[in-house]
Short mmCIF file of C-alpha atoms in Angstrom, two decimals:
data_model
loop_
_atom_site.label_atom_id
_atom_site.label_comp_id
_atom_site.label_asym_id
_atom_site.label_seq_id
_atom_site.Cartn_x
_atom_site.Cartn_y
_atom_site.Cartn_z
CA ARG Z 264 51.84 -98.94 -5.21
CA SER Z 265 53.09 -96.72 -2.22
CA ALA Z 266 55.73 -99.60 -1.30
CA LEU Z 267 56.79 -99.73 -4.81
CA SER Z 268 57.70 -96.44 -4.93
CA SER Z 269 59.36 -96.50 -1.43
CA MET Z 270 61.76 -99.03 -3.14
CA HIS Z 271 62.82 -96.39 -5.36
CA SER Z 272 66.17 -95.05 -3.27
CA GLY Z 273 66.98 -92.08 -5.71
CA GLY Z 274 68.84 -93.60 -8.51
CA THR Z 275 67.97 -92.13 -11.68
CA GLN Z 276 67.35 -94.25 -15.11
CA THR Z 277 68.20 -92.12 -18.09
CA PHE Z 278 67.05 -92.96 -21.40
CA SER Z 279 68.55 -91.13 -24.54
CA ILE Z 280 66.15 -91.64 -27.25
CA VAL Z 281 67.22 -90.50 -30.75
CA GLN Z 282 64.91 -91.08 -33.79
CA SER Z 283 65.82 -90.80 -37.33
CA SER Z 284 63.43 -91.57 -40.40
CA ILE Z 285 64.46 -95.01 -40.08
CA ARG Z 286 65.72 -96.27 -36.81
CA LEU Z 287 65.12 -95.51 -33.06
CA HIS Z 288 67.81 -95.67 -30.87
CA ILE Z 289 67.66 -96.25 -27.15
CA ARG Z 290 70.34 -96.43 -24.59
CA HIS Z 291 69.26 -97.57 -21.06
CA VAL Z 292 71.90 -96.24 -18.28
CA CYS Z 293 71.98 -98.88 -15.71
CA PHE Z 294 74.83 -99.53 -13.14
CA PRO Z 295 77.86 -97.66 -14.09
CA ARG Z 296 80.31 -100.49 -13.93
CA TYR Z 297 77.98 -102.61 -15.94
CA PRO Z 298 76.24 -100.35 -18.67
CA LEU Z 299 73.66 -101.68 -20.93
CA PRO Z 300 74.90 -101.15 -24.36
CA ALA Z 301 72.57 -99.02 -26.69
CA PHE Z 302 70.34 -101.22 -29.23
CA SER Z 303 68.06 -100.32 -32.05
CA ILE Z 304 64.88 -101.22 -33.85
CA THR Z 305 64.07 -101.04 -37.41
CA ARG Z 306 60.19 -99.91 -37.85
CA HIS Z 307 60.33 -100.31 -41.51
CA ILE Z 308 61.32 -104.32 -42.00
CA THR Z 309 61.48 -105.28 -45.71
CA SER Z 310 62.33 -108.87 -45.01
CA VAL Z 311 63.03 -110.99 -41.83
CA PRO Z 312 65.33 -113.96 -42.02
CA GLU Z 313 64.10 -117.26 -40.15
CA ILE Z 314 65.58 -118.24 -36.71
CA LYS Z 315 66.00 -122.02 -37.04
CA PRO Z 316 65.28 -124.17 -34.15
CA SER Z 317 67.53 -126.73 -32.61
CA ILE Z 318 66.80 -130.56 -34.06
CA ARG Z 319 65.15 -132.08 -31.21
CA PRO Z 320 62.60 -134.70 -32.97
CA THR Z 321 61.64 -136.55 -30.02
CA GLN Z 322 60.96 -133.78 -27.31
CA THR Z 323 59.18 -130.75 -27.01
CA LEU Z 324 60.69 -127.46 -25.43
CA ASP Z 325 58.66 -127.91 -22.48
CA GLN Z 326 59.99 -131.36 -22.03
CA ILE Z 327 63.58 -130.24 -22.68
CA THR Z 328 63.12 -127.29 -20.32
CA SER Z 329 61.81 -129.84 -17.38
CA SER Z 330 64.69 -132.13 -17.70
CA LEU Z 331 67.17 -129.41 -17.48
CA ILE Z 332 65.69 -127.43 -14.78
CA GLY Z 333 62.60 -129.06 -13.50
CA ALA Z 334 64.03 -130.28 -10.06
CA ASP Z 335 65.09 -126.32 -9.80
CA LEU Z 336 61.79 -124.94 -10.43
CA LYS Z 337 60.09 -127.40 -8.10
CA GLN Z 338 62.54 -126.43 -5.39
CA MET Z 339 62.24 -122.79 -6.18
CA THR Z 340 58.60 -122.83 -5.67
CA LYS Z 341 59.03 -124.92 -2.13
CA ASN Z 342 61.43 -122.12 -1.12
CA ILE Z 343 59.03 -119.48 -2.03
CA LEU Z 344 56.13 -120.99 -0.24
CA ALA Z 345 58.53 -121.19 2.97
CA LEU Z 346 59.70 -117.54 2.39
CA VAL Z 347 56.22 -115.98 2.44
CA HIS Z 348 54.62 -117.95 5.07
CA THR Z 349 53.37 -116.05 8.07
CA LYS Z 350 51.35 -116.64 11.14
CA ASN Z 351 48.67 -114.18 9.93
CA GLN Z 352 46.23 -116.44 8.32
CA ILE Z 353 44.96 -113.96 5.67
CA LEU Z 354 48.24 -112.93 4.70
CA ASN Z 355 49.40 -116.11 4.22
CA THR Z 356 46.66 -117.44 2.02
CA LEU Z 357 47.01 -114.07 0.05
CA ALA Z 358 50.94 -114.65 -0.31
CA ARG Z 359 50.57 -118.18 -1.57
CA TYR Z 360 47.55 -117.75 -3.66
CA TYR Z 361 49.50 -117.47 -7.24
CA PHE Z 362 52.42 -119.75 -5.80
CA GLU Z 363 50.27 -123.03 -5.03
CA GLU Z 364 49.26 -123.02 -8.74
CA PRO Z 365 52.07 -121.02 -10.35
CA GLY Z 366 51.80 -120.11 -13.81
CA LYS Z 367 54.27 -120.44 -16.78
CA MET Z 368 57.32 -119.47 -14.75
CA PHE Z 369 58.66 -117.92 -17.78
CA ARG Z 370 60.89 -115.44 -16.30
CA SER Z 371 62.63 -117.79 -13.72
CA SER Z 372 62.73 -120.39 -16.23
CA ILE Z 373 64.72 -118.30 -18.61
CA LEU Z 374 66.81 -117.21 -15.72
CA LEU Z 375 67.56 -120.95 -14.38
CA LEU Z 376 68.51 -121.94 -18.08
CA LEU Z 377 70.82 -118.93 -18.35
CA SER Z 378 72.41 -119.95 -15.32
CA ARG Z 379 73.29 -123.35 -16.37
CA ALA Z 380 74.49 -121.92 -19.96
CA LEU Z 381 76.83 -119.64 -17.89
CA ASN Z 382 77.94 -122.27 -15.53
CA GLU Z 383 78.52 -124.70 -18.17
CA HIS Z 384 80.67 -122.26 -20.12
CA ASN Z 385 82.74 -121.75 -16.90
CA LYS Z 386 82.75 -125.21 -15.70
CA SER Z 387 85.14 -124.26 -12.71
CA ASN Z 388 82.70 -123.41 -9.91
CA SER Z 389 83.02 -125.63 -6.88
CA SER Z 390 79.77 -124.27 -5.66
CA LEU Z 391 77.81 -125.98 -8.27
CA SER Z 392 75.27 -128.71 -7.49
CA SER Z 393 74.26 -131.92 -9.54
CA SER Z 394 71.69 -129.17 -11.04
CA LEU Z 395 74.48 -127.20 -12.61
CA VAL Z 396 72.82 -123.91 -11.08
CA LEU Z 397 74.28 -122.32 -8.14
CA PRO Z 398 72.17 -121.82 -4.89
CA LYS Z 399 72.44 -117.82 -5.19
CA GLN Z 400 71.06 -118.20 -8.79
CA LEU Z 401 68.24 -120.29 -7.64
CA GLN Z 402 67.87 -117.76 -4.79
CA LEU Z 403 67.85 -114.91 -7.68
CA ALA Z 404 65.28 -116.85 -9.46
CA GLU Z 405 63.05 -116.97 -6.55
CA ILE Z 406 63.45 -112.78 -6.25
CA VAL Z 407 62.50 -112.53 -10.00
CA GLU Z 408 59.13 -114.78 -9.04
CA LEU Z 409 58.43 -112.76 -6.00
CA ILE Z 410 59.01 -109.26 -7.80
CA HIS Z 411 56.91 -110.48 -10.84
CA THR Z 412 53.87 -111.78 -8.85
CA ALA Z 413 53.78 -108.56 -6.74
CA SER Z 414 53.54 -106.66 -9.99
CA LEU Z 415 50.51 -108.77 -10.89
CA LEU Z 416 48.88 -108.17 -7.79
CA HIS Z 417 49.40 -104.50 -8.28
CA ASP Z 418 48.76 -104.59 -11.94
CA ASP Z 419 45.43 -106.32 -11.17
CA VAL Z 420 44.17 -103.46 -8.97
CA ILE Z 421 44.94 -100.64 -11.24
CA ASP Z 422 43.37 -102.72 -14.26
CA ASN Z 423 40.40 -103.87 -12.20
CA SER Z 424 41.03 -107.29 -13.96
CA GLU Z 425 38.61 -110.09 -12.25
CA THR Z 426 40.79 -112.94 -13.44
CA ARG Z 427 44.20 -114.00 -13.58
CA ARG Z 428 45.62 -117.27 -15.20
CA GLY Z 429 42.06 -118.56 -15.70
CA VAL Z 430 40.96 -117.83 -11.85
CA ALA Z 431 39.65 -115.49 -9.82
CA SER Z 432 42.21 -112.46 -9.13
CA VAL Z 433 43.25 -111.80 -5.68
CA ASN Z 434 41.46 -108.21 -5.87
CA ALA Z 435 38.20 -109.79 -6.91
CA LEU Z 436 38.28 -112.72 -4.47
CA TYR Z 437 39.19 -110.56 -1.43
CA SER Z 438 39.54 -107.08 -2.12
CA PRO Z 439 41.77 -104.13 -3.85
CA LYS Z 440 43.15 -103.12 -0.54
CA LEU Z 441 44.17 -106.52 0.65
CA ALA Z 442 45.58 -107.36 -3.17
CA ILE Z 443 47.98 -104.34 -2.82
CA LEU Z 444 48.97 -105.15 0.66
CA ALA Z 445 49.82 -108.77 -0.34
CA GLY Z 446 51.97 -107.39 -3.20
CA ASP Z 447 53.60 -105.19 -0.77
CA TYR Z 448 54.34 -108.10 1.26
CA LEU Z 449 55.91 -110.20 -1.44
CA LEU Z 450 58.22 -107.18 -2.34
CA ALA Z 451 59.11 -107.04 1.09
CA GLN Z 452 60.07 -110.66 1.20
CA ALA Z 453 62.06 -110.35 -2.15
CA SER Z 454 63.93 -107.19 -0.46
CA VAL Z 455 64.72 -109.75 2.56
CA SER Z 456 66.07 -112.31 0.31
CA LEU Z 457 68.16 -109.91 -1.76
CA SER Z 458 69.78 -108.87 1.34
CA LEU Z 459 70.59 -112.24 2.15
CA LEU Z 460 72.61 -112.37 -1.21
CA ARG Z 461 75.29 -110.13 -0.09
CA ASN Z 462 75.92 -109.05 -3.52
CA HIS Z 463 75.85 -105.18 -3.73
CA ASP Z 464 75.64 -105.11 -7.62
CA VAL Z 465 72.95 -107.57 -7.89
CA THR Z 466 70.92 -105.71 -5.04
CA PHE Z 467 71.45 -102.72 -7.22
CA LEU Z 468 70.05 -104.46 -10.19
CA MET Z 469 67.03 -106.07 -9.12
CA SER Z 470 66.17 -102.64 -6.95
CA THR Z 471 66.46 -100.88 -10.27
CA VAL Z 472 64.00 -103.39 -11.58
CA ILE Z 473 61.23 -102.35 -8.83
CA ALA Z 474 61.85 -98.83 -9.73
CA ASN Z 475 61.60 -99.25 -13.39
CA LEU Z 476 58.30 -101.36 -12.66
CA VAL Z 477 56.98 -98.16 -10.99
CA GLU Z 478 58.06 -95.78 -13.87
CA GLY Z 479 56.61 -97.78 -16.34
CA GLU Z 480 53.20 -98.06 -14.54
CA VAL Z 481 53.11 -94.29 -14.10
CA MET Z 482 53.72 -93.66 -17.92
CA GLN Z 483 51.02 -96.21 -18.89
CA THR Z 484 48.62 -94.80 -16.34
CA ALA Z 485 49.38 -91.21 -15.89
CA ALA Z 486 49.00 -88.44 -18.58
CA VAL Z 487 51.94 -89.16 -20.35
CA ASP Z 488 51.71 -89.61 -23.95
CA THR Z 489 52.95 -93.25 -25.15
CA SER Z 490 51.31 -93.04 -28.56
CA SER Z 491 54.83 -92.87 -30.42
CA PHE Z 492 57.31 -95.83 -30.97
CA ASP Z 493 60.23 -94.50 -28.75
CA LYS Z 494 57.71 -93.92 -25.76
CA TYR Z 495 56.15 -97.36 -26.38
CA ILE Z 496 59.47 -99.31 -26.35
CA GLU Z 497 60.73 -97.23 -23.37
CA LYS Z 498 57.60 -98.14 -21.57
CA THR Z 499 57.95 -101.73 -22.80
CA TYR Z 500 61.50 -102.02 -21.41
CA LEU Z 501 60.64 -100.46 -18.06
CA LYS Z 502 57.54 -102.65 -17.38
CA THR Z 503 58.43 -106.04 -18.93
CA ALA Z 504 62.35 -105.95 -20.25
CA SER Z 505 64.04 -104.60 -17.23
CA LEU Z 506 62.95 -107.62 -15.18
CA PHE Z 507 64.27 -109.87 -17.73
CA ALA Z 508 67.56 -108.04 -18.61
CA ASN Z 509 68.71 -107.22 -15.14
CA SER Z 510 67.80 -110.57 -13.62
CA CYS Z 511 70.14 -112.28 -16.41
CA ARG Z 512 72.93 -109.76 -15.78
CA GLY Z 513 72.51 -110.92 -12.03
CA ALA Z 514 73.17 -114.37 -12.87
CA ALA Z 515 76.02 -113.67 -14.68
CA LEU Z 516 77.48 -111.52 -12.05
CA LEU Z 517 76.99 -114.42 -9.42
CA ALA Z 518 78.45 -116.69 -12.09
CA GLU Z 519 81.70 -114.64 -12.06
CA ALA Z 520 81.04 -114.59 -15.84
CA SER Z 521 83.48 -112.36 -17.96
CA PRO Z 522 82.55 -108.85 -19.18
CA GLU Z 523 81.61 -110.42 -22.39
CA LEU Z 524 79.37 -112.94 -21.02
CA THR Z 525 77.84 -110.70 -18.77
CA ASP Z 526 76.85 -108.27 -21.56
CA ALA Z 527 75.69 -111.06 -23.73
CA ALA Z 528 73.52 -112.29 -20.79
CA THR Z 529 72.08 -108.92 -20.36
CA GLU Z 530 71.39 -108.35 -24.03
CA TYR Z 531 69.75 -111.90 -24.29
CA GLY Z 532 67.54 -110.93 -21.70
CA LYS Z 533 66.74 -107.57 -22.81
CA ASN Z 534 65.88 -108.31 -26.29
CA LEU Z 535 63.54 -111.42 -25.40
CA GLY Z 536 61.69 -109.36 -22.86
CA ILE Z 537 60.97 -106.91 -25.43
CA ALA Z 538 59.99 -109.26 -28.09
CA PHE Z 539 57.78 -111.23 -25.49
CA GLN Z 540 55.73 -107.87 -24.41
CA ILE Z 541 55.36 -107.03 -28.22
CA VAL Z 542 53.91 -110.58 -28.90
CA ASP Z 543 51.76 -110.32 -25.77
CA ASP Z 544 50.34 -106.94 -27.25
CA MET Z 545 49.83 -108.62 -30.27
CA LEU Z 546 47.90 -111.51 -29.00
CA ASP Z 547 45.49 -108.85 -27.51
CA PHE Z 548 44.24 -108.36 -30.97
CA VAL Z 549 44.53 -111.94 -32.55
CA GLY Z 550 44.04 -114.26 -29.25
CA SER Z 551 40.65 -115.75 -28.39
CA GLU Z 552 39.32 -115.18 -24.80
CA GLU Z 553 39.25 -118.99 -24.17
CA VAL Z 554 43.03 -119.23 -24.64
CA LEU Z 555 44.15 -115.80 -23.26
CA GLY Z 556 41.82 -115.96 -20.30
CA LYS Z 557 40.68 -112.24 -21.16
CA PRO Z 558 38.39 -110.88 -23.63
CA SER Z 559 40.15 -109.43 -26.95
CA GLY Z 560 40.91 -105.61 -26.73
CA ALA Z 561 41.57 -105.93 -23.06
CA ASP Z 562 44.44 -103.20 -23.54
CA LEU Z 563 42.22 -100.90 -25.70
CA LYS Z 564 39.66 -100.83 -23.15
CA LEU Z 565 42.33 -99.59 -20.63
CA GLY Z 566 43.26 -97.10 -23.24
CA LEU Z 567 46.50 -98.30 -23.99
CA VAL Z 568 48.55 -97.51 -27.26
CA THR Z 569 50.67 -100.63 -28.37
CA ALA Z 570 52.53 -101.75 -31.43
CA PRO Z 571 49.44 -103.12 -33.48
CA VAL Z 572 47.96 -99.60 -33.18
CA LEU Z 573 50.82 -97.36 -34.01
CA TYR Z 574 51.52 -99.74 -37.03
CA ALA Z 575 47.88 -99.14 -37.93
CA LEU Z 576 48.01 -95.38 -37.47
CA GLU Z 577 50.68 -94.94 -40.52
CA ASP Z 578 48.02 -96.57 -42.53
CA ARG Z 579 44.90 -95.27 -41.20
CA PRO Z 580 45.40 -91.85 -39.69
CA GLU Z 581 41.91 -91.64 -38.75
CA LEU Z 582 42.59 -93.79 -35.81
CA GLN Z 583 44.28 -90.84 -34.20
CA GLU Z 584 40.90 -89.49 -33.12
CA TYR Z 585 40.36 -92.97 -31.40
CA VAL Z 586 43.82 -92.69 -29.53
CA ASP Z 587 43.15 -89.16 -28.61
CA ARG Z 588 39.96 -90.21 -26.63
CA LYS Z 589 41.60 -93.24 -25.28
CA PHE Z 590 39.03 -95.65 -27.14
CA GLY Z 591 36.52 -94.28 -24.77
CA ASN Z 592 33.28 -93.97 -26.55
CA PRO Z 593 30.90 -96.51 -27.13
CA GLY Z 594 32.08 -99.14 -29.83
CA ASP Z 595 35.40 -97.61 -30.04
CA THR Z 596 36.92 -101.08 -29.10
CA ALA Z 597 35.21 -103.12 -31.39
CA GLN Z 598 35.80 -100.52 -34.39
CA VAL Z 599 39.29 -100.19 -33.56
CA LEU Z 600 39.79 -103.97 -33.44
CA SER Z 601 38.41 -104.21 -36.75
CA ILE Z 602 40.76 -101.58 -38.25
CA VAL Z 603 43.79 -102.86 -36.88
CA ARG Z 604 42.74 -106.48 -38.04
CA GLU Z 605 42.21 -105.45 -41.59
CA SER Z 606 45.39 -103.57 -41.80
CA ARG Z 607 49.04 -104.79 -42.09
CA ALA Z 608 49.44 -103.78 -38.31
CA ILE Z 609 49.62 -107.28 -36.99
CA GLU Z 610 52.10 -108.82 -39.39
CA ARG Z 611 54.45 -105.75 -39.02
CA THR Z 612 54.13 -106.17 -35.23
CA LYS Z 613 55.15 -109.73 -35.47
CA GLN Z 614 57.97 -108.68 -37.87
CA LEU Z 615 59.15 -106.28 -35.15
CA ALA Z 616 59.11 -109.07 -32.66
CA ILE Z 617 61.25 -111.23 -34.80
CA VAL Z 618 63.79 -108.81 -35.17
CA TYR Z 619 63.86 -108.40 -31.22
CA CYS Z 620 64.34 -112.54 -31.04
CA GLN Z 621 67.01 -112.60 -33.72
CA LYS Z 622 68.99 -110.05 -31.50
CA ALA Z 623 67.99 -112.34 -28.43
CA ALA Z 624 69.38 -115.57 -30.36
CA ALA Z 625 72.50 -113.61 -31.59
CA ALA Z 626 73.59 -112.52 -28.07
CA LEU Z 627 73.83 -116.32 -27.16
CA SER Z 628 76.78 -116.84 -29.72
CA PRO Z 629 79.73 -116.39 -27.07
CA PHE Z 630 78.51 -119.23 -25.07
CA THR Z 631 79.77 -122.67 -25.24
CA ASN Z 632 77.43 -125.10 -26.91
CA SER Z 633 75.37 -126.93 -24.41
CA SER Z 634 71.59 -128.13 -23.88
CA ALA Z 635 70.99 -125.18 -21.80
CA ARG Z 636 72.09 -122.89 -24.54
CA LYS Z 637 70.05 -124.61 -27.09
CA ALA Z 638 67.02 -124.25 -25.24
CA LEU Z 639 67.53 -120.58 -24.63
CA HIS Z 640 67.78 -120.43 -28.65
CA ASP Z 641 64.44 -122.39 -28.73
CA TYR Z 642 62.76 -119.87 -26.57
CA THR Z 643 63.55 -117.02 -28.99
CA ILE Z 644 61.00 -119.17 -31.23
CA HIS Z 645 58.95 -120.12 -28.66
CA VAL Z 646 58.27 -116.56 -27.75
CA LEU Z 647 56.87 -115.84 -31.25
CA THR Z 648 54.75 -118.83 -31.73
CA ARG Z 649 53.15 -118.96 -28.42
CA VAL Z 650 49.31 -118.27 -27.97
CA LYS Z 651 49.00 -117.19 -24.48
#
């Protein structure tokens, strides 16, 4: 965590949060030349229009993604393994641990699909390979995976998690100290790769992501009140959506996209990232341990207040005493799980995620119609229907 903190070179990220009785507004002030536009969420949703998927009767979304960027993902993994290689045998094993059996690679898949959509929109860049992804965009995807995996290594230590992706976590298999050092090493290699991009704007954006990760983790673990929707969304942006938003913006900058398209790419990543985390928080209450790879109520056991609890509080104010003691008494987790499941909280949380997915889908409107754009649109549905 000390390495994460040291990456924050003094730039401050400011949130202006204004809440009325109906809407909560947040503006994240990013790089002055490329500010993130303001966005809002509707807490009290009366009806939610359906997001219609693209019509592909013969192929799943995974198959479409594989056909579009499968070769890029394989090359990305190969490049990462080469980048993190070291003569230190122990560190080499730790650094490669999660990349030799990679997970869903959701963030890098979104980035690569967005890169294709941007490049197909431009159709004039002579640096394009047959994959329709620029070499520097592929390199950015590698950086995204390094930063994300480093955050997982650190999170598992903070949360005392014994498993990750269905296997023993690094901190459980080796030690918390080695897990922290492995995460630090991945961040260092991400920094090396960032410097080789030789793009100050993208370097700023990705350095901001690392700073945001630390800020979000401190909000979550320190004595900071996150039991309100404004703080919940702020923390969600810092810990999850910042990586989506800033990496998508970076891909647009590397494509030399227009300001309109750059803002659209940022909006897509930001809203998809927030929706992704909201659904993740919902699954903690409705998912099974066999599918999730962790027991239900894991967030409650860590004392975390997420959207389902916040919505349940509006109907069941007696939950506040559980929140105040961070669900720390024997039986609290089971009791709160039962209360939340019996309330309207799960459905309202799902509706909130739908609103953000709608915003992400709408952000794609300036893009030229293409297979990559359709896949990005379908990912807004996948985020809502995923079970793990």
